[in-house]
mmCIF file with all atom_site columns, C-alpha atoms in Angstrom:
data_model
loop_
_atom_site.group_PDB
_atom_site.id
_atom_site.type_symbol
_atom_site.label_atom_id
_atom_site.label_alt_id
_atom_site.label_comp_id
_atom_site.label_asym_id
_atom_site.label_entity_id
_atom_site.label_seq_id
_atom_site.pdbx_PDB_ins_code
_atom_site.Cartn_x
_atom_site.Cartn_y
_atom_site.Cartn_z
_atom_site.occupancy
_atom_site.B_iso_or_equiv
_atom_site.pdbx_formal_charge
_atom_site.auth_seq_id
_atom_site.auth_comp_id
_atom_site.auth_asym_id
_atom_site.auth_atom_id
_atom_site.pdbx_PDB_model_num
ATOM 1   C CA . MET A 1 1   ? -16.799 -14.037 22.830  1.00 0.00 ? 4   MET A CA 1
ATOM 2   C CA . ILE A 1 2   ? -14.263 -12.246 20.967  1.00 0.00 ? 5   ILE A CA 1
ATOM 3   C CA . LYS A 1 3   ? -14.102 -9.826  17.921  1.00 0.00 ? 6   LYS A CA 1
ATOM 4   C CA . LEU A 1 4   ? -11.177 -10.014 16.109  1.00 0.00 ? 7   LEU A CA 1
ATOM 5   C CA . TYR A 1 5   ? -10.293 -6.882  13.812  1.00 0.00 ? 8   TYR A CA 1
ATOM 6   C CA . LEU A 1 6   ? -7.079  -6.235  11.161  1.00 0.00 ? 9   LEU A CA 1
ATOM 7   C CA . GLY A 1 7   ? -6.295  -2.512  11.022  1.00 0.00 ? 10  GLY A CA 1
ATOM 8   C CA . TYR A 1 8   ? -3.757  0.268   10.969  1.00 0.00 ? 11  TYR A CA 1
ATOM 9   C CA . TYR A 1 9   ? -2.886  3.900   11.336  1.00 0.00 ? 12  TYR A CA 1
ATOM 10  C CA . LEU A 1 10  ? -4.996  6.126   9.144   1.00 0.00 ? 13  LEU A CA 1
ATOM 11  C CA . GLU A 1 11  ? -2.437  8.509   8.223   1.00 0.00 ? 14  GLU A CA 1
ATOM 12  C CA . ALA A 1 12  ? -0.735  5.678   6.070   1.00 0.00 ? 15  ALA A CA 1
ATOM 13  C CA . LEU A 1 13  ? -3.551  6.144   3.754   1.00 0.00 ? 16  LEU A CA 1
ATOM 14  C CA . THR A 1 14  ? -4.499  8.902   0.708   1.00 0.00 ? 17  THR A CA 1
ATOM 15  C CA . ASP A 1 15  ? -7.758  10.275  0.270   1.00 0.00 ? 18  ASP A CA 1
ATOM 16  C CA . ASN A 1 16  ? -8.990  7.704   -2.476  1.00 0.00 ? 19  ASN A CA 1
ATOM 17  C CA . GLN A 1 17  ? -7.819  4.999   -0.439  1.00 0.00 ? 20  GLN A CA 1
ATOM 18  C CA . LEU A 1 18  ? -9.574  5.881   2.677   1.00 0.00 ? 21  LEU A CA 1
ATOM 19  C CA . GLU A 1 19  ? -12.634 6.357   0.375   1.00 0.00 ? 22  GLU A CA 1
ATOM 20  C CA . VAL A 1 20  ? -12.260 2.811   -1.119  1.00 0.00 ? 23  VAL A CA 1
ATOM 21  C CA . LEU A 1 21  ? -12.117 1.440   2.376   1.00 0.00 ? 24  LEU A CA 1
ATOM 22  C CA . ASP A 1 22  ? -15.293 3.670   3.479   1.00 0.00 ? 25  ASP A CA 1
ATOM 23  C CA . LYS A 1 23  ? -16.948 2.149   0.731   1.00 0.00 ? 26  LYS A CA 1
ATOM 24  C CA . LEU A 1 24  ? -15.983 -1.335  1.750   1.00 0.00 ? 27  LEU A CA 1
ATOM 25  C CA . LYS A 1 25  ? -17.230 -0.560  5.349   1.00 0.00 ? 28  LYS A CA 1
ATOM 26  C CA . PHE A 1 26  ? -13.989 -0.101  7.277   1.00 0.00 ? 29  PHE A CA 1
ATOM 27  C CA . GLU A 1 27  ? -14.346 2.001   10.425  1.00 0.00 ? 30  GLU A CA 1
ATOM 28  C CA . THR A 1 28  ? -12.313 4.789   11.832  1.00 0.00 ? 31  THR A CA 1
ATOM 29  C CA . TYR A 1 29  ? -11.614 5.477   15.543  1.00 0.00 ? 32  TYR A CA 1
ATOM 30  C CA . GLU A 1 30  ? -9.187  7.459   17.472  1.00 0.00 ? 33  GLU A CA 1
ATOM 31  C CA . ARG A 1 31  ? -6.827  6.079   20.255  1.00 0.00 ? 34  ARG A CA 1
ATOM 32  C CA . GLU A 1 32  ? -4.309  7.704   22.214  1.00 0.00 ? 35  GLU A CA 1
ATOM 33  C CA . ASN A 1 33  ? -4.796  10.810  19.736  1.00 0.00 ? 36  ASN A CA 1
ATOM 34  C CA . ILE A 1 34  ? -3.765  8.781   16.656  1.00 0.00 ? 37  ILE A CA 1
ATOM 35  C CA . LEU A 1 35  ? -6.216  8.184   14.073  1.00 0.00 ? 38  LEU A CA 1
ATOM 36  C CA . ARG A 1 36  ? -6.769  4.394   12.843  1.00 0.00 ? 39  ARG A CA 1
ATOM 37  C CA . PHE A 1 37  ? -8.796  2.138   10.855  1.00 0.00 ? 40  PHE A CA 1
ATOM 38  C CA . ARG A 1 38  ? -10.178 -1.318  11.131  1.00 0.00 ? 41  ARG A CA 1
ATOM 39  C CA . LYS A 1 39  ? -12.235 -3.916  9.804   1.00 0.00 ? 42  LYS A CA 1
ATOM 40  C CA . GLU A 1 40  ? -13.892 -6.729  11.867  1.00 0.00 ? 43  GLU A CA 1
ATOM 41  C CA . VAL A 1 41  ? -13.299 -10.041 10.277  1.00 0.00 ? 44  VAL A CA 1
ATOM 42  C CA . LYS A 1 42  ? -15.194 -13.389 11.118  1.00 0.00 ? 45  LYS A CA 1
ATOM 43  C CA . GLY A 1 43  ? -13.299 -16.005 9.805   1.00 0.00 ? 46  GLY A CA 1
ATOM 44  C CA . LYS A 1 44  ? -10.184 -17.291 7.364   1.00 0.00 ? 47  LYS A CA 1
ATOM 45  C CA . LYS A 1 45  ? -11.925 -16.244 4.101   1.00 0.00 ? 48  LYS A CA 1
ATOM 46  C CA . GLU A 1 46  ? -12.633 -12.658 5.092   1.00 0.00 ? 49  GLU A CA 1
ATOM 47  C CA . ILE A 1 47  ? -9.267  -12.317 6.571   1.00 0.00 ? 50  ILE A CA 1
ATOM 48  C CA . VAL A 1 48  ? -7.927  -13.162 3.168   1.00 0.00 ? 51  VAL A CA 1
ATOM 49  C CA . GLU A 1 49  ? -10.369 -10.735 1.638   1.00 0.00 ? 52  GLU A CA 1
ATOM 50  C CA . VAL A 1 50  ? -9.134  -7.819  3.421   1.00 0.00 ? 53  VAL A CA 1
ATOM 51  C CA . LEU A 1 51  ? -5.690  -8.696  3.080   1.00 0.00 ? 54  LEU A CA 1
ATOM 52  C CA . LYS A 1 52  ? -5.973  -8.662  -0.804  1.00 0.00 ? 55  LYS A CA 1
ATOM 53  C CA . ILE A 1 53  ? -7.237  -5.167  -0.482  1.00 0.00 ? 56  ILE A CA 1
ATOM 54  C CA . LEU A 1 54  ? -4.698  -3.676  1.953   1.00 0.00 ? 57  LEU A CA 1
ATOM 55  C CA . LYS A 1 55  ? -1.982  -5.372  0.105   1.00 0.00 ? 58  LYS A CA 1
ATOM 56  C CA . THR A 1 56  ? -2.920  -3.392  -3.111  1.00 0.00 ? 59  THR A CA 1
ATOM 57  C CA . PHE A 1 57  ? -2.425  -0.216  -0.793  1.00 0.00 ? 60  PHE A CA 1
ATOM 58  C CA . GLU A 1 58  ? 0.977   -2.019  0.189   1.00 0.00 ? 61  GLU A CA 1
ATOM 59  C CA . ILE A 1 59  ? -0.143  -1.952  3.701   1.00 0.00 ? 62  ILE A CA 1
ATOM 60  C CA . VAL A 1 60  ? 0.462   -5.096  6.141   1.00 0.00 ? 63  VAL A CA 1
ATOM 61  C CA . PRO A 1 61  ? -2.256  -4.654  9.079   1.00 0.00 ? 64  PRO A CA 1
ATOM 62  C CA . GLY A 1 62  ? -1.825  -5.606  12.560  1.00 0.00 ? 65  GLY A CA 1
ATOM 63  C CA . TYR A 1 63  ? -4.705  -7.450  14.500  1.00 0.00 ? 66  TYR A CA 1
ATOM 64  C CA . ALA A 1 64  ? -6.705  -6.292  17.226  1.00 0.00 ? 67  ALA A CA 1
ATOM 65  C CA . LEU A 1 65  ? -8.988  -7.980  19.598  1.00 0.00 ? 68  LEU A CA 1
ATOM 66  C CA . GLN A 1 66  ? -12.115 -7.445  21.617  1.00 0.00 ? 69  GLN A CA 1
ATOM 67  C CA . LYS A 1 67  ? -13.259 -9.739  24.618  1.00 0.00 ? 70  LYS A CA 1
ATOM 68  C CA . ASP A 1 68  ? -15.953 -8.621  26.264  1.00 0.00 ? 71  ASP A CA 1
ATOM 69  C CA . GLU A 1 69  ? -14.980 -5.080  27.625  1.00 0.00 ? 72  GLU A CA 1
ATOM 70  C CA . ASP A 1 70  ? -11.474 -5.331  27.109  1.00 0.00 ? 73  ASP A CA 1
ATOM 71  C CA . PHE A 1 71  ? -9.885  -4.144  23.760  1.00 0.00 ? 74  PHE A CA 1
ATOM 72  C CA . PHE A 1 72  ? -6.112  -4.874  22.536  1.00 0.00 ? 75  PHE A CA 1
ATOM 73  C CA . ASP A 1 73  ? -5.338  -2.796  19.547  1.00 0.00 ? 76  ASP A CA 1
ATOM 74  C CA . PHE A 1 74  ? -3.114  -3.808  16.772  1.00 0.00 ? 77  PHE A CA 1
ATOM 75  C CA . ASP A 1 75  ? -0.188  -1.738  18.081  1.00 0.00 ? 78  ASP A CA 1
ATOM 76  C CA . GLU A 1 76  ? -0.358  -3.183  21.325  1.00 0.00 ? 79  GLU A CA 1
ATOM 77  C CA . GLU A 1 77  ? 1.697   -6.016  23.065  1.00 0.00 ? 80  GLU A CA 1
ATOM 78  C CA . THR A 1 78  ? 0.828   -9.279  21.396  1.00 0.00 ? 81  THR A CA 1
ATOM 79  C CA . SER A 1 79  ? 1.139   -12.000 24.106  1.00 0.00 ? 82  SER A CA 1
ATOM 80  C CA . LYS A 1 80  ? -2.367  -11.537 25.482  1.00 0.00 ? 83  LYS A CA 1
ATOM 81  C CA . LYS A 1 81  ? -3.916  -11.266 22.522  1.00 0.00 ? 84  LYS A CA 1
ATOM 82  C CA . ASN A 1 82  ? -2.354  -14.486 21.218  1.00 0.00 ? 85  ASN A CA 1
ATOM 83  C CA . GLU A 1 83  ? -3.477  -16.210 24.403  1.00 0.00 ? 86  GLU A CA 1
ATOM 84  C CA . ILE A 1 84  ? -6.681  -15.010 23.675  1.00 0.00 ? 87  ILE A CA 1
ATOM 85  C CA . ILE A 1 85  ? -7.185  -16.120 20.391  1.00 0.00 ? 88  ILE A CA 1
ATOM 86  C CA . ILE A 1 86  ? -5.492  -19.613 21.369  1.00 0.00 ? 89  ILE A CA 1
ATOM 87  C CA . GLU A 1 87  ? -8.317  -19.836 24.061  1.00 0.00 ? 90  GLU A CA 1
ATOM 88  C CA . GLU A 1 88  ? -11.334 -18.684 22.007  1.00 0.00 ? 91  GLU A CA 1
ATOM 89  C CA . LEU A 1 89  ? -10.116 -20.048 18.289  1.00 0.00 ? 92  LEU A CA 1
ATOM 90  C CA . GLY A 1 90  ? -7.182  -22.479 18.710  1.00 0.00 ? 93  GLY A CA 1
ATOM 91  C CA . GLU A 1 91  ? -3.628  -22.542 18.339  1.00 0.00 ? 94  GLU A CA 1
ATOM 92  C CA . GLY A 1 92  ? -4.258  -23.500 14.527  1.00 0.00 ? 95  GLY A CA 1
ATOM 93  C CA . PHE A 1 93  ? -6.039  -20.265 14.071  1.00 0.00 ? 96  PHE A CA 1
ATOM 94  C CA . LEU A 1 94  ? -3.445  -18.117 15.320  1.00 0.00 ? 97  LEU A CA 1
ATOM 95  C CA . LEU A 1 95  ? -0.835  -19.838 13.345  1.00 0.00 ? 98  LEU A CA 1
ATOM 96  C CA . PHE A 1 96  ? -2.911  -19.180 10.255  1.00 0.00 ? 99  PHE A CA 1
ATOM 97  C CA . LEU A 1 97  ? -3.302  -15.238 11.264  1.00 0.00 ? 100 LEU A CA 1
ATOM 98  C CA . LEU A 1 98  ? 0.504   -14.864 11.935  1.00 0.00 ? 101 LEU A CA 1
ATOM 99  C CA . SER A 1 99  ? 1.642   -16.811 8.926   1.00 0.00 ? 102 SER A CA 1
ATOM 100 C CA . ILE A 1 100 ? -0.703  -14.823 6.316   1.00 0.00 ? 103 ILE A CA 1
ATOM 101 C CA . LEU A 1 101 ? 0.439   -11.476 7.822   1.00 0.00 ? 104 LEU A CA 1
ATOM 102 C CA . GLU A 1 102 ? 4.146   -12.485 7.108   1.00 0.00 ? 105 GLU A CA 1
ATOM 103 C CA . LYS A 1 103 ? 3.191   -13.723 3.905   1.00 0.00 ? 106 LYS A CA 1
ATOM 104 C CA . GLU A 1 104 ? 1.806   -10.363 2.874   1.00 0.00 ? 107 GLU A CA 1
ATOM 105 C CA . LYS A 1 105 ? 4.789   -8.731  4.004   1.00 0.00 ? 108 LYS A CA 1
ATOM 106 C CA . GLU A 1 106 ? 6.706   -10.859 1.822   1.00 0.00 ? 109 GLU A CA 1
ATOM 107 C CA . ALA A 1 107 ? 4.793   -10.367 -1.226  1.00 0.00 ? 110 ALA A CA 1
ATOM 108 C CA . ILE A 1 108 ? 4.664   -6.424  -0.787  1.00 0.00 ? 111 ILE A CA 1
ATOM 109 C CA . GLN A 1 109 ? 8.573   -6.660  -0.287  1.00 0.00 ? 112 GLN A CA 1
ATOM 110 C CA . LYS A 1 110 ? 8.566   -9.028  -3.813  1.00 0.00 ? 113 LYS A CA 1
ATOM 111 C CA . ASP A 1 111 ? 6.408   -6.483  -5.607  1.00 0.00 ? 114 ASP A CA 1
ATOM 112 C CA . ARG A 1 112 ? 8.774   -3.505  -4.311  1.00 0.00 ? 115 ARG A CA 1
ATOM 113 C CA . GLU A 1 113 ? 11.786  -5.367  -5.768  1.00 0.00 ? 116 GLU A CA 1
ATOM 114 C CA . THR A 1 114 ? 9.715   -5.920  -9.104  1.00 0.00 ? 117 THR A CA 1
ATOM 115 C CA . LEU A 1 115 ? 8.954   -2.216  -9.127  1.00 0.00 ? 118 LEU A CA 1
ATOM 116 C CA . LYS A 1 116 ? 12.530  -1.378  -8.481  1.00 0.00 ? 119 LYS A CA 1
ATOM 117 C CA . GLY A 1 117 ? 14.205  -3.934  -11.563 1.00 0.00 ? 120 GLY A CA 1
ATOM 118 C CA . ILE A 1 118 ? 11.081  -2.173  -13.802 1.00 0.00 ? 121 ILE A CA 1
ATOM 119 C CA . ILE A 1 119 ? 12.824  1.200   -13.102 1.00 0.00 ? 122 ILE A CA 1
ATOM 120 C CA . GLU A 1 120 ? 16.154  0.015   -13.612 1.00 0.00 ? 123 GLU A CA 1
ATOM 121 C CA . SER A 1 121 ? 15.817  -1.441  -16.843 1.00 0.00 ? 124 SER A CA 1
ATOM 122 C CA . LEU A 1 122 ? 14.009  1.589   -18.135 1.00 0.00 ? 125 LEU A CA 1
ATOM 123 C CA . SER A 1 123 ? 16.845  3.422   -16.895 1.00 0.00 ? 126 SER A CA 1
ATOM 124 C CA . TYR A 1 124 ? 19.452  1.430   -18.676 1.00 0.00 ? 127 TYR A CA 1
ATOM 125 C CA . ASP A 1 125 ? 17.128  1.135   -21.976 1.00 0.00 ? 128 ASP A CA 1
ATOM 126 C CA . TYR A 1 126 ? 17.050  5.136   -22.100 1.00 0.00 ? 129 TYR A CA 1
ATOM 127 C CA . MET A 1 127 ? 20.199  5.718   -20.657 1.00 0.00 ? 130 MET A CA 1
ATOM 128 C CA . VAL A 1 128 ? 18.903  8.107   -18.051 1.00 0.00 ? 131 VAL A CA 1
ATOM 129 C CA . GLN A 1 129 ? 18.773  8.089   -14.108 1.00 0.00 ? 132 GLN A CA 1
ATOM 130 C CA . ILE A 1 130 ? 14.771  7.423   -13.010 1.00 0.00 ? 133 ILE A CA 1
ATOM 131 C CA . ASN A 1 131 ? 13.838  7.907   -9.229  1.00 0.00 ? 134 ASN A CA 1
ATOM 132 C CA . ILE A 1 132 ? 10.202  7.307   -8.400  1.00 0.00 ? 135 ILE A CA 1
ATOM 133 C CA . TRP A 1 133 ? 8.695   9.556   -5.863  1.00 0.00 ? 136 TRP A CA 1
ATOM 134 C CA . ASN A 1 134 ? 5.281   8.103   -4.167  1.00 0.00 ? 137 ASN A CA 1
ATOM 135 C CA . ARG A 1 135 ? 3.568   10.151  -1.831  1.00 0.00 ? 138 ARG A CA 1
ATOM 136 C CA . TYR A 1 136 ? 0.132   11.870  -0.839  1.00 0.00 ? 139 TYR A CA 1
ATOM 137 C CA . GLY A 1 137 ? -1.779  10.106  -3.975  1.00 0.00 ? 140 GLY A CA 1
ATOM 138 C CA . TYR A 1 138 ? 0.881   10.826  -6.328  1.00 0.00 ? 141 TYR A CA 1
ATOM 139 C CA . ALA A 1 139 ? 3.444   8.203   -8.143  1.00 0.00 ? 142 ALA A CA 1
ATOM 140 C CA . ARG A 1 140 ? 6.269   10.501  -10.550 1.00 0.00 ? 143 ARG A CA 1
ATOM 141 C CA . LEU A 1 141 ? 9.136   9.179   -12.092 1.00 0.00 ? 144 LEU A CA 1
ATOM 142 C CA . TYR A 1 142 ? 11.868  11.833  -11.921 1.00 0.00 ? 145 TYR A CA 1
ATOM 143 C CA . ILE A 1 143 ? 14.316  11.562  -14.787 1.00 0.00 ? 146 ILE A CA 1
ATOM 144 C CA . LYS A 1 144 ? 17.965  12.932  -14.871 1.00 0.00 ? 147 LYS A CA 1
ATOM 145 C CA . GLN A 1 145 ? 20.586  12.467  -17.729 1.00 0.00 ? 148 GLN A CA 1
ATOM 146 C CA . GLU A 1 146 ? 24.015  13.064  -16.604 1.00 0.00 ? 149 GLU A CA 1
ATOM 147 C CA . ASP A 1 147 ? 23.265  14.848  -13.776 1.00 0.00 ? 150 ASP A CA 1
ATOM 148 C CA . GLU A 1 148 ? 20.692  17.187  -15.443 1.00 0.00 ? 151 GLU A CA 1
ATOM 149 C CA . ASP A 1 149 ? 17.064  17.208  -14.306 1.00 0.00 ? 152 ASP A CA 1
ATOM 150 C CA . ILE A 1 150 ? 14.830  16.629  -17.611 1.00 0.00 ? 153 ILE A CA 1
ATOM 151 C CA . GLY A 1 151 ? 11.653  16.277  -16.258 1.00 0.00 ? 154 GLY A CA 1
ATOM 152 C CA . PHE A 1 152 ? 9.044   14.173  -14.481 1.00 0.00 ? 155 PHE A CA 1
ATOM 153 C CA . LEU A 1 153 ? 6.370   11.839  -15.662 1.00 0.00 ? 156 LEU A CA 1
ATOM 154 C CA . ASP A 1 154 ? 3.147   11.190  -13.752 1.00 0.00 ? 157 ASP A CA 1
ATOM 155 C CA . LEU A 1 155 ? 2.299   7.794   -13.375 1.00 0.00 ? 158 LEU A CA 1
ATOM 156 C CA . ILE A 1 156 ? -1.531  8.577   -12.170 1.00 0.00 ? 159 ILE A CA 1
ATOM 157 C CA . HIS A 1 157 ? -2.567  11.274  -14.411 1.00 0.00 ? 160 HIS A CA 1
ATOM 158 C CA . LYS A 1 158 ? -0.528  10.186  -17.366 1.00 0.00 ? 161 LYS A CA 1
ATOM 159 C CA . TRP A 1 159 ? 1.377   13.333  -18.152 1.00 0.00 ? 162 TRP A CA 1
ATOM 160 C CA . TYR A 1 160 ? 4.924   14.864  -18.285 1.00 0.00 ? 163 TYR A CA 1
ATOM 161 C CA . LYS A 1 161 ? 6.576   17.764  -17.408 1.00 0.00 ? 164 LYS A CA 1
ATOM 162 C CA . SER A 1 162 ? 9.841   19.036  -19.085 1.00 0.00 ? 165 SER A CA 1
ATOM 163 C CA . GLU A 1 163 ? 11.714  21.330  -21.289 1.00 0.00 ? 166 GLU A CA 1
ATOM 164 C CA . PRO A 1 164 ? 10.186  21.148  -25.260 1.00 0.00 ? 167 PRO A CA 1
ATOM 165 C CA . GLU A 1 165 ? 13.793  19.318  -26.334 1.00 0.00 ? 168 GLU A CA 1
ATOM 166 C CA . TYR A 1 166 ? 12.788  16.470  -24.260 1.00 0.00 ? 169 TYR A CA 1
ATOM 167 C CA . ASP A 1 167 ? 9.014   16.171  -25.672 1.00 0.00 ? 170 ASP A CA 1
ATOM 168 C CA . GLN A 1 168 ? 9.729   13.335  -28.113 1.00 0.00 ? 171 GLN A CA 1
ATOM 169 C CA . PHE A 1 169 ? 11.739  11.367  -25.275 1.00 0.00 ? 172 PHE A CA 1
ATOM 170 C CA . PHE A 1 170 ? 8.886   11.712  -22.770 1.00 0.00 ? 173 PHE A CA 1
ATOM 171 C CA . LYS A 1 171 ? 6.198   10.855  -25.393 1.00 0.00 ? 174 LYS A CA 1
ATOM 172 C CA . ASP A 1 172 ? 8.152   7.476   -26.288 1.00 0.00 ? 175 ASP A CA 1
ATOM 173 C CA . LEU A 1 173 ? 8.686   6.852   -22.800 1.00 0.00 ? 176 LEU A CA 1
ATOM 174 C CA . MET A 1 174 ? 5.111   7.272   -22.101 1.00 0.00 ? 177 MET A CA 1
ATOM 175 C CA . LYS A 1 175 ? 4.342   4.424   -24.834 1.00 0.00 ? 178 LYS A CA 1
ATOM 176 C CA . ASP A 1 176 ? 6.833   1.861   -23.206 1.00 0.00 ? 179 ASP A CA 1
ATOM 177 C CA . LYS A 1 177 ? 4.558   -1.110  -21.826 1.00 0.00 ? 180 LYS A CA 1
ATOM 178 C CA . ARG A 1 178 ? 6.809   -0.698  -18.526 1.00 0.00 ? 181 ARG A CA 1
ATOM 179 C CA . ILE A 1 179 ? 5.518   2.469   -18.050 1.00 0.00 ? 182 ILE A CA 1
ATOM 180 C CA . LEU A 1 180 ? 1.942   1.260   -18.503 1.00 0.00 ? 183 LEU A CA 1
ATOM 181 C CA . ASN A 1 181 ? 2.524   -1.383  -16.058 1.00 0.00 ? 184 ASN A CA 1
ATOM 182 C CA . LEU A 1 182 ? 4.008   1.031   -13.451 1.00 0.00 ? 185 LEU A CA 1
ATOM 183 C CA . SER A 1 183 ? 1.157   3.462   -14.184 1.00 0.00 ? 186 SER A CA 1
ATOM 184 C CA . GLN A 1 184 ? -1.807  0.242   -13.566 1.00 0.00 ? 187 GLN A CA 1
ATOM 185 C CA . TYR A 1 185 ? 0.237   -0.586  -10.245 1.00 0.00 ? 188 TYR A CA 1
ATOM 186 C CA . PHE A 1 186 ? 0.153   2.928   -8.801  1.00 0.00 ? 189 PHE A CA 1
ATOM 187 C CA . LEU A 1 187 ? -3.482  3.535   -10.081 1.00 0.00 ? 190 LEU A CA 1
ATOM 188 C CA . LYS A 1 188 ? -4.758  0.615   -7.805  1.00 0.00 ? 191 LYS A CA 1
ATOM 189 C CA . LYS A 1 189 ? -2.077  1.045   -5.107  1.00 0.00 ? 192 LYS A CA 1
ATOM 190 C CA . GLU A 1 190 ? -3.339  4.725   -4.751  1.00 0.00 ? 193 GLU A CA 1
ATOM 191 C CA . GLY A 1 191 ? -7.091  3.595   -4.825  1.00 0.00 ? 194 GLY A CA 1
ATOM 192 C CA . TYR A 1 192 ? -8.134  5.193   -8.188  1.00 0.00 ? 195 TYR A CA 1
ATOM 193 C CA . ILE A 1 193 ? -9.060  1.837   -9.740  1.00 0.00 ? 196 ILE A CA 1
ATOM 194 C CA . LYS A 1 194 ? -9.868  -1.946  -8.152  1.00 0.00 ? 197 LYS A CA 1
#
């Protein structure tokens, strides 16, 4: 009998994301002095459900495997894991697992390209340079006009910081539907909303 897990490094998560995974009964553990998280999956349907959650956080997990006393973690060499999966669950299951992980990676890349396109269109329409910063549970748009920093817009908490002469610019920008879409995306990604 084997147990199959999907998992990744805990450091990739913000506090809000970790809270969401905790509520969904993901487990955390330490291996080789590295904190990690994982969720046991018992079939294709559960794999799809877990991947949907992790895709929202822009995480493509690896797969781990336990057979009897042997445990093969998600970041360990895969040929032995693949042999065991083929023996226990069949080659079709392994192909499903590998292909769905690859599809998730491609979907995340496509989402990132869409975000890049939105930011480029905002930059063009407002005649400014916009750079996105997304770390530590924050998502901000830093905005420059002709090499001058004019402020930033916080997509999570929906506020901005700028000099008073740019207040109207930021108020108009915050009403733009594309900003609302970016905000929704990052609220989900950072675990603030489902």
